[in-house]
mmCIF file of C-alpha atoms in Angstrom:
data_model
loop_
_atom_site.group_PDB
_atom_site.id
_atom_site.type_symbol
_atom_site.label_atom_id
_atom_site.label_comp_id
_atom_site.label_asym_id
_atom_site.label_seq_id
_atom_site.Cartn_x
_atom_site.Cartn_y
_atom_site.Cartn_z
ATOM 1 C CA UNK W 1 -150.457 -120.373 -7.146
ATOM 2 C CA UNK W 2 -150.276 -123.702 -5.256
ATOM 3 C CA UNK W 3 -150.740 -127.042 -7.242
ATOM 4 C CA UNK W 4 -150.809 -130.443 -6.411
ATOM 5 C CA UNK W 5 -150.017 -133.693 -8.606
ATOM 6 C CA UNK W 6 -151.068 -137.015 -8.439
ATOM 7 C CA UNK W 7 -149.916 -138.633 -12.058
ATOM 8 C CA UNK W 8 -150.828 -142.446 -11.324
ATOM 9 C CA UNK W 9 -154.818 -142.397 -11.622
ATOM 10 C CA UNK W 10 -154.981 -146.137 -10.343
ATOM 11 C CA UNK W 11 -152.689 -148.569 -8.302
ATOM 12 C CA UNK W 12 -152.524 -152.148 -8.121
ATOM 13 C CA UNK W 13 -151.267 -153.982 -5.320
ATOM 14 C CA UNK W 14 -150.590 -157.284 -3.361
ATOM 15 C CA UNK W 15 -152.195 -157.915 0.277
ATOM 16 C CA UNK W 16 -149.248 -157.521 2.903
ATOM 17 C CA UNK W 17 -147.328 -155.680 0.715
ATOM 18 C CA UNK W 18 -145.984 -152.193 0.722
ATOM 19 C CA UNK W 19 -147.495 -149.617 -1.943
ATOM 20 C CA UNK W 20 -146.228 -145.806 -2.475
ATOM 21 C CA UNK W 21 -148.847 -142.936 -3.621
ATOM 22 C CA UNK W 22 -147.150 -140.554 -5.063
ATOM 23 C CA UNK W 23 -147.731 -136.780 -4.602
ATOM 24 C CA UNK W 24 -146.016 -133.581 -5.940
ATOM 25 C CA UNK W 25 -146.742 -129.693 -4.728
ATOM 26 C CA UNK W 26 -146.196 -126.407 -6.146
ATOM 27 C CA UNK W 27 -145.947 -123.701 -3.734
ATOM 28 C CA UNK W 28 -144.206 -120.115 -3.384
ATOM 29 C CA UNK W 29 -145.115 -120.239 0.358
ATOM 30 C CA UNK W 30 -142.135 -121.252 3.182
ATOM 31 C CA UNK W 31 -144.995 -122.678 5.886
ATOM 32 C CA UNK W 32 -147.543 -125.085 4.730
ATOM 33 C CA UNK W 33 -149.245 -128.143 5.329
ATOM 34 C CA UNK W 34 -149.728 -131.341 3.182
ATOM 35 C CA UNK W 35 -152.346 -134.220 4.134
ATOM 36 C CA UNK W 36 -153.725 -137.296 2.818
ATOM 37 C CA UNK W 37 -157.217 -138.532 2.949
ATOM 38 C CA UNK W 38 -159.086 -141.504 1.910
ATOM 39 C CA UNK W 39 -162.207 -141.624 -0.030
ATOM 40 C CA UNK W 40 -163.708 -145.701 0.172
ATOM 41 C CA UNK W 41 -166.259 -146.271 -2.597
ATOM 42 C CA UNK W 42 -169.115 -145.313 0.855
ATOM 43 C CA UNK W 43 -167.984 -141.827 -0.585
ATOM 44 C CA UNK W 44 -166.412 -140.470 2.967
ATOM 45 C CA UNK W 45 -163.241 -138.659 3.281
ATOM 46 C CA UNK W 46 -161.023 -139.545 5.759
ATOM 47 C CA UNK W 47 -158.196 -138.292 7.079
ATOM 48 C CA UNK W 48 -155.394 -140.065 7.233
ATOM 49 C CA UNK W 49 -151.949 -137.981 7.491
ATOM 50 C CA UNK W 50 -149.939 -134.639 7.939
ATOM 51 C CA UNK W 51 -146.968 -133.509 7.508
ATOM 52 C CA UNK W 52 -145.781 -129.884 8.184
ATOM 53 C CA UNK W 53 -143.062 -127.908 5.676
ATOM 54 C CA UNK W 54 -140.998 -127.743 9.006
ATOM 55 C CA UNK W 55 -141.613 -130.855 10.044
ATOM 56 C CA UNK W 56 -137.715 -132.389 10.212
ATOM 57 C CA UNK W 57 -139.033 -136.097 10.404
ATOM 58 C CA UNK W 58 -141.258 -137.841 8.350
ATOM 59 C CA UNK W 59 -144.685 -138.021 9.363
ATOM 60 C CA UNK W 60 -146.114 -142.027 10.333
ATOM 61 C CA UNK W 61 -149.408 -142.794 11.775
ATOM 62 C CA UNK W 62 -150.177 -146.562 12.161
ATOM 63 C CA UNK W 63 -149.803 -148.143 8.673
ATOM 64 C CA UNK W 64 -149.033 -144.643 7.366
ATOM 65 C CA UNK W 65 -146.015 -143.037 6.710
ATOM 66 C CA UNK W 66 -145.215 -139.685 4.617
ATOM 67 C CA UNK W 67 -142.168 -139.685 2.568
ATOM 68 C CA UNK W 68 -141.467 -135.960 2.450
ATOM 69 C CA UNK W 69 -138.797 -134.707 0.552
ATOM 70 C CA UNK W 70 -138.982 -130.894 0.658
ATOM 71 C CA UNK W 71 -136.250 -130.099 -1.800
ATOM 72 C CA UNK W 72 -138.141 -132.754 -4.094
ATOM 73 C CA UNK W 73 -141.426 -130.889 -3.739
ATOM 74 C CA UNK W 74 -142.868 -134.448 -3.275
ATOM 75 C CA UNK W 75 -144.476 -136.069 -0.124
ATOM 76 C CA UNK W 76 -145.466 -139.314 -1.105
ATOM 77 C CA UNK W 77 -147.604 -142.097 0.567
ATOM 78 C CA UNK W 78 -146.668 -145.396 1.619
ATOM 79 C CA UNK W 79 -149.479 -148.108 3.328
ATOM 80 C CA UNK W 80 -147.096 -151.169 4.653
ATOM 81 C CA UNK W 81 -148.815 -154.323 4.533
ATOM 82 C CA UNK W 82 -151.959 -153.440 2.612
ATOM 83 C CA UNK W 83 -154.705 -154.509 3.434
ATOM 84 C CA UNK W 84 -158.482 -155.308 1.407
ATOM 85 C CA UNK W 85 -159.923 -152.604 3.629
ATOM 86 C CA UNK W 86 -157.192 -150.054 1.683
ATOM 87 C CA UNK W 87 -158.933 -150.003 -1.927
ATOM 88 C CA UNK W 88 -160.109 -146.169 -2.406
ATOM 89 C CA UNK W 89 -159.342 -143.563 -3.773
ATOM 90 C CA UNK W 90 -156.337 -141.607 -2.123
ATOM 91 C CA UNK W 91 -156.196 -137.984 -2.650
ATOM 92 C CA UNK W 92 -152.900 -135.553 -1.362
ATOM 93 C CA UNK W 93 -153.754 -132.036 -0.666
ATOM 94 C CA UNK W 94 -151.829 -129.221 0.869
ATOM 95 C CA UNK W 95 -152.989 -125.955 2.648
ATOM 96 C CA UNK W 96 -150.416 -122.921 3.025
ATOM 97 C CA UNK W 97 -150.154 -119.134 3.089
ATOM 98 C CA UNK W 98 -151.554 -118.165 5.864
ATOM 99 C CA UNK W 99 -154.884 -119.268 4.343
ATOM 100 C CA UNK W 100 -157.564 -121.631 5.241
ATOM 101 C CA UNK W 101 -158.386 -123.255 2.637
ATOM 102 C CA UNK W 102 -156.766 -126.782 1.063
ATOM 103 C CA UNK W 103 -156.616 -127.798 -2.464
ATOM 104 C CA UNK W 104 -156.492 -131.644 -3.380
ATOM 105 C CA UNK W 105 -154.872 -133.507 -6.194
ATOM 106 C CA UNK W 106 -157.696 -135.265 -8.927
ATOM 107 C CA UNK W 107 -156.561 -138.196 -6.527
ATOM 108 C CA UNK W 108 -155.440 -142.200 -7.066
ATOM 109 C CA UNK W 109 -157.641 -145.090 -6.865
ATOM 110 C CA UNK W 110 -155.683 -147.839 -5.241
ATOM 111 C CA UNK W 111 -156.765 -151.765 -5.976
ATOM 112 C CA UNK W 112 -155.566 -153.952 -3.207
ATOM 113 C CA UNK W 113 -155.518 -157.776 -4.934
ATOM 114 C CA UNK W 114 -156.148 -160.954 -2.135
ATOM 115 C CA UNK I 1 -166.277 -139.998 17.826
ATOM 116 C CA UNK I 2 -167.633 -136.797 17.142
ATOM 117 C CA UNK I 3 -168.881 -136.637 13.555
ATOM 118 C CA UNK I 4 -169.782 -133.390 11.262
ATOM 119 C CA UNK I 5 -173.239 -134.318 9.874
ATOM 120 C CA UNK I 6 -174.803 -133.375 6.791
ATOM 121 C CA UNK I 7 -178.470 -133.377 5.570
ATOM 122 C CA UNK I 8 -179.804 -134.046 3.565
ATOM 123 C CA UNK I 9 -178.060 -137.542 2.047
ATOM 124 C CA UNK I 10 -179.100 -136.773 -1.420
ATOM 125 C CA UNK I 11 -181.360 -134.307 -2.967
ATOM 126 C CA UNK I 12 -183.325 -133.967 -6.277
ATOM 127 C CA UNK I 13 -184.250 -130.876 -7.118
ATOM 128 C CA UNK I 14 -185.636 -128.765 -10.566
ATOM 129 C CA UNK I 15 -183.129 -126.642 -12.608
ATOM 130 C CA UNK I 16 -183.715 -122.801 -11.154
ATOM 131 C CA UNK I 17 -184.672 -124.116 -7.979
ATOM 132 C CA UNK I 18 -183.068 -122.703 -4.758
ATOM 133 C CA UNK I 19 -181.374 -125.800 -2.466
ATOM 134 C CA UNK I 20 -180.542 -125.307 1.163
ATOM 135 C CA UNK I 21 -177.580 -127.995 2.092
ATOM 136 C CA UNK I 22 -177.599 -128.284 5.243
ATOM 137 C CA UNK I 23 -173.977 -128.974 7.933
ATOM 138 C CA UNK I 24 -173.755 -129.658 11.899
ATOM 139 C CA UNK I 25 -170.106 -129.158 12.397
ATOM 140 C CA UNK I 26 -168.373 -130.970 15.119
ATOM 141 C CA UNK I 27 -169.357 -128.611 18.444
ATOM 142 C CA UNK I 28 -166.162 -127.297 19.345
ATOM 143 C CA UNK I 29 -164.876 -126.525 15.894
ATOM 144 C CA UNK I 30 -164.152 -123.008 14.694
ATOM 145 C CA UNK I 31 -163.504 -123.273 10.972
ATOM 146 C CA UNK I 32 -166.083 -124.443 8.983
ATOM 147 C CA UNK I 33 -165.566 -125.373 4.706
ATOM 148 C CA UNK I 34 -167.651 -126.142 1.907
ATOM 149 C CA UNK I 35 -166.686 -128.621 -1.110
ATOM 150 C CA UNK I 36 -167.640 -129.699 -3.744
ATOM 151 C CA UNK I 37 -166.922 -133.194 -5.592
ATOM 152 C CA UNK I 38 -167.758 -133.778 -8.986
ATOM 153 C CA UNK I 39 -168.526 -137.461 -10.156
ATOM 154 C CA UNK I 40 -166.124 -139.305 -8.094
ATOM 155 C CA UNK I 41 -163.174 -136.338 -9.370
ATOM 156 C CA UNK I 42 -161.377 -133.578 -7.993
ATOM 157 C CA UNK I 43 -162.175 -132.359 -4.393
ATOM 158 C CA UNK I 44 -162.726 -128.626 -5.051
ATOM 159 C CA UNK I 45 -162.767 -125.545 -2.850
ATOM 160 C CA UNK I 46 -165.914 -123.428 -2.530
ATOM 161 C CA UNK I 47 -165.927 -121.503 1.008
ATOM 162 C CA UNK I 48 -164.138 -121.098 4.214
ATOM 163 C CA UNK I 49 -165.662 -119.509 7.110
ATOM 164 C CA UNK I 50 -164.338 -118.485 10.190
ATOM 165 C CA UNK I 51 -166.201 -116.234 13.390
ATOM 166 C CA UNK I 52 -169.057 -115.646 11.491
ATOM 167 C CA UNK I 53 -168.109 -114.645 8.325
ATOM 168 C CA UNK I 54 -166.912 -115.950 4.715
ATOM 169 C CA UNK I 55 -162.779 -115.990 4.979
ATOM 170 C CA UNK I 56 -161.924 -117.191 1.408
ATOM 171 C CA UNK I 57 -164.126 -118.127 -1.507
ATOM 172 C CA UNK I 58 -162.992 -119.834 -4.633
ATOM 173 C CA UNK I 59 -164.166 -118.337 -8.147
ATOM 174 C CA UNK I 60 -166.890 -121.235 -8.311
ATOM 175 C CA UNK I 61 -168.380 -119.308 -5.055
ATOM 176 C CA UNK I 62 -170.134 -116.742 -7.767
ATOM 177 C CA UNK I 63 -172.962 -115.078 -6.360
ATOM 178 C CA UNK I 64 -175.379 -117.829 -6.657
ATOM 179 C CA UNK I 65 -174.088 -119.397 -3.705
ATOM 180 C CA UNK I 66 -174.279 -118.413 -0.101
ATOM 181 C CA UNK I 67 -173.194 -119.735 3.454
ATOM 182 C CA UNK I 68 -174.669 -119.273 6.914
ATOM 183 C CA UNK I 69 -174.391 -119.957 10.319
ATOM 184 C CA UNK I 70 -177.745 -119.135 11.749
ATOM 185 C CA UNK I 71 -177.678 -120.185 15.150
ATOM 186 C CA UNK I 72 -174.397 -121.397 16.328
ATOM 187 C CA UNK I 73 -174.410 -125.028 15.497
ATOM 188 C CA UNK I 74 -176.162 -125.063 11.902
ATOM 189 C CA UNK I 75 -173.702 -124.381 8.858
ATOM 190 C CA UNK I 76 -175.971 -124.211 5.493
ATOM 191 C CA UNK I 77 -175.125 -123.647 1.729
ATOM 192 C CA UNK I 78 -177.892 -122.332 -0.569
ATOM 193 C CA UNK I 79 -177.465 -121.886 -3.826
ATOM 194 C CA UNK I 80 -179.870 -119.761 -5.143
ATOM 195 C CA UNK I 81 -180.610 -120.937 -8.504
ATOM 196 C CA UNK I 82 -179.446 -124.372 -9.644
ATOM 197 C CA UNK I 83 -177.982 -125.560 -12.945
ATOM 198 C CA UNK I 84 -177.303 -128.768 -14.228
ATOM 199 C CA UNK I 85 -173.435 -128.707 -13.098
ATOM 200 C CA UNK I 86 -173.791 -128.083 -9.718
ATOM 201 C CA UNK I 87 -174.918 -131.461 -9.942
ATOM 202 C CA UNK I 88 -172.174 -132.835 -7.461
ATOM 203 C CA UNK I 89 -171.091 -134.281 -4.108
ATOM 204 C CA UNK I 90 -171.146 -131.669 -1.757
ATOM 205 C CA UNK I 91 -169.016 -131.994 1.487
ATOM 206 C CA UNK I 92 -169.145 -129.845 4.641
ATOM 207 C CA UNK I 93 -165.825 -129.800 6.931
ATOM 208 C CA UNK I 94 -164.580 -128.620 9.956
ATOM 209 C CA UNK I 95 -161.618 -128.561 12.137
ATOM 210 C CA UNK I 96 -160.386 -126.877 15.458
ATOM 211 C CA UNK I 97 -158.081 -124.055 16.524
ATOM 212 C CA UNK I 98 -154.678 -125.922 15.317
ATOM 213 C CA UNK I 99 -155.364 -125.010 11.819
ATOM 214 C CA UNK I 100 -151.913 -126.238 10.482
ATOM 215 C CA UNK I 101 -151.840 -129.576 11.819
ATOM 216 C CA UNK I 102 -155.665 -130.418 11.701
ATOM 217 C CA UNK I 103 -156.740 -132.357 8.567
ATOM 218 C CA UNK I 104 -160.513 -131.856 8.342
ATOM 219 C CA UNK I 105 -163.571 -133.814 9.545
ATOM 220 C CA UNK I 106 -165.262 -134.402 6.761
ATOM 221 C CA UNK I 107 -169.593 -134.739 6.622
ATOM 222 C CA UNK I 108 -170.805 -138.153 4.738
ATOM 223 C CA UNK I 109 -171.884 -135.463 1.769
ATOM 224 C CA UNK I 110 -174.619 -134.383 0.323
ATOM 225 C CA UNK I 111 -175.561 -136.326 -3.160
ATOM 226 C CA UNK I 112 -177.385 -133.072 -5.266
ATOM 227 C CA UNK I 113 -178.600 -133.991 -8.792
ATOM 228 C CA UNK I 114 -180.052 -131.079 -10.732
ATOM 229 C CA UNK I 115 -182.488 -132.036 -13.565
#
């Protein structure tokens, strides 16, 4: 069965600095797929970032960037120099087997302080 | 930007009442998804649908619920009977052919409160 983990329930963190989401997976499968997406308080989910199993570089879109570390089982988020506009919620989710479907993690709520 | 749209925005219906969410995925999309969100929690699974018919279904799909595409552009949910904890945020999605590399395009939601 596939599993994702998201232990810190809320973040707090500094305009214009750096912040890391983390994100753990359980999966028997060799090819999947694990994305972020952000949820503002609006209540929209947005997509923000993949990364494939065989991906061999780090994913990075904009402010974005995927820490994968397959061994690990972890593929972390990190937002460089947050931003106001960056207080959500932040849920990691993964899709695999061949399947269609993608489970999400119970998500963290990130505060972004002025 | 093309957007998936949902309607209605929030709905209020009677315990044992049938509901009829209702999805306009984004035109070109092939795989459509319902889920469900729970109070601000977990994102949950409910139904994946692909040419016309169901693909997966998660054990909260139970025969109360049911998914069409009636005339090509339309994606609805009904749910036959309601109870009080199907009270939730229901999101349709969508994405196209590159299924692996495609996160989803999420609808705005639909708020349903059961009383």
């Amino acid at each position: 069965a596939q599993k994702i983990t998201q232990t810190q329930p809320g973040m707090f963190v500094q305009e214009k600095e750096a912040v890391t989401l983390d994100c753990t997976y359980d999966t028997s499968d060799q090819s999947y797929g694990l994305f972020w997406y952000k949820q503002p308080s609006s209540g929209e989910m947005i997509f923000l970032i993949y990364q494939g199993s065989y991906d061999e570089q780090n994913a990075t879109e904009g402010r974005y960037s995927l820490n994968f570390q397959k061994a690990r089982k972890s593929a972390n988020l990190v937002i460089s120099a947050s931003q106001l506009g960056d207080s959500a919620m932040y849920f990691c989710a993964m899709r695999g087997g061949g399947g269609f479907k993608t489970i999400f993690g119970a998500g963290t709520r990130l505060f972004v302080k002025a | 930007e093309p957007e998936v749209t949902q309607t209605p925005s929030h709905q209020v219906t009677q315990m044992g009442q049938e509901v009829i969410l209702r999805c306009v995925p984004i035109s070109n999309h092939l795989y459509f998804y319902w889920y469900r969100q729970i109070l601000g929690q977990k994102v949950e699974f409910l139904v994946s649908f692909y040419n016309n018919e169901i693909s997966e279904k998660s054990e909260i799909f139970d025969d109360q619920f049911s998914v069409e595409r009636p005339d090509g552009s339309n994606f609805t949910l009904k749910i036959r009977s309601t109870k009080l904890e199907d009270s939730a945020m229901y999101f349709c999605a969508s994405h196209d052919r590159e299924i692996y590399r495609s996160g989803y395009t999420f609808g705005s939601g639909t708020r349903l409160t059961v009383v």
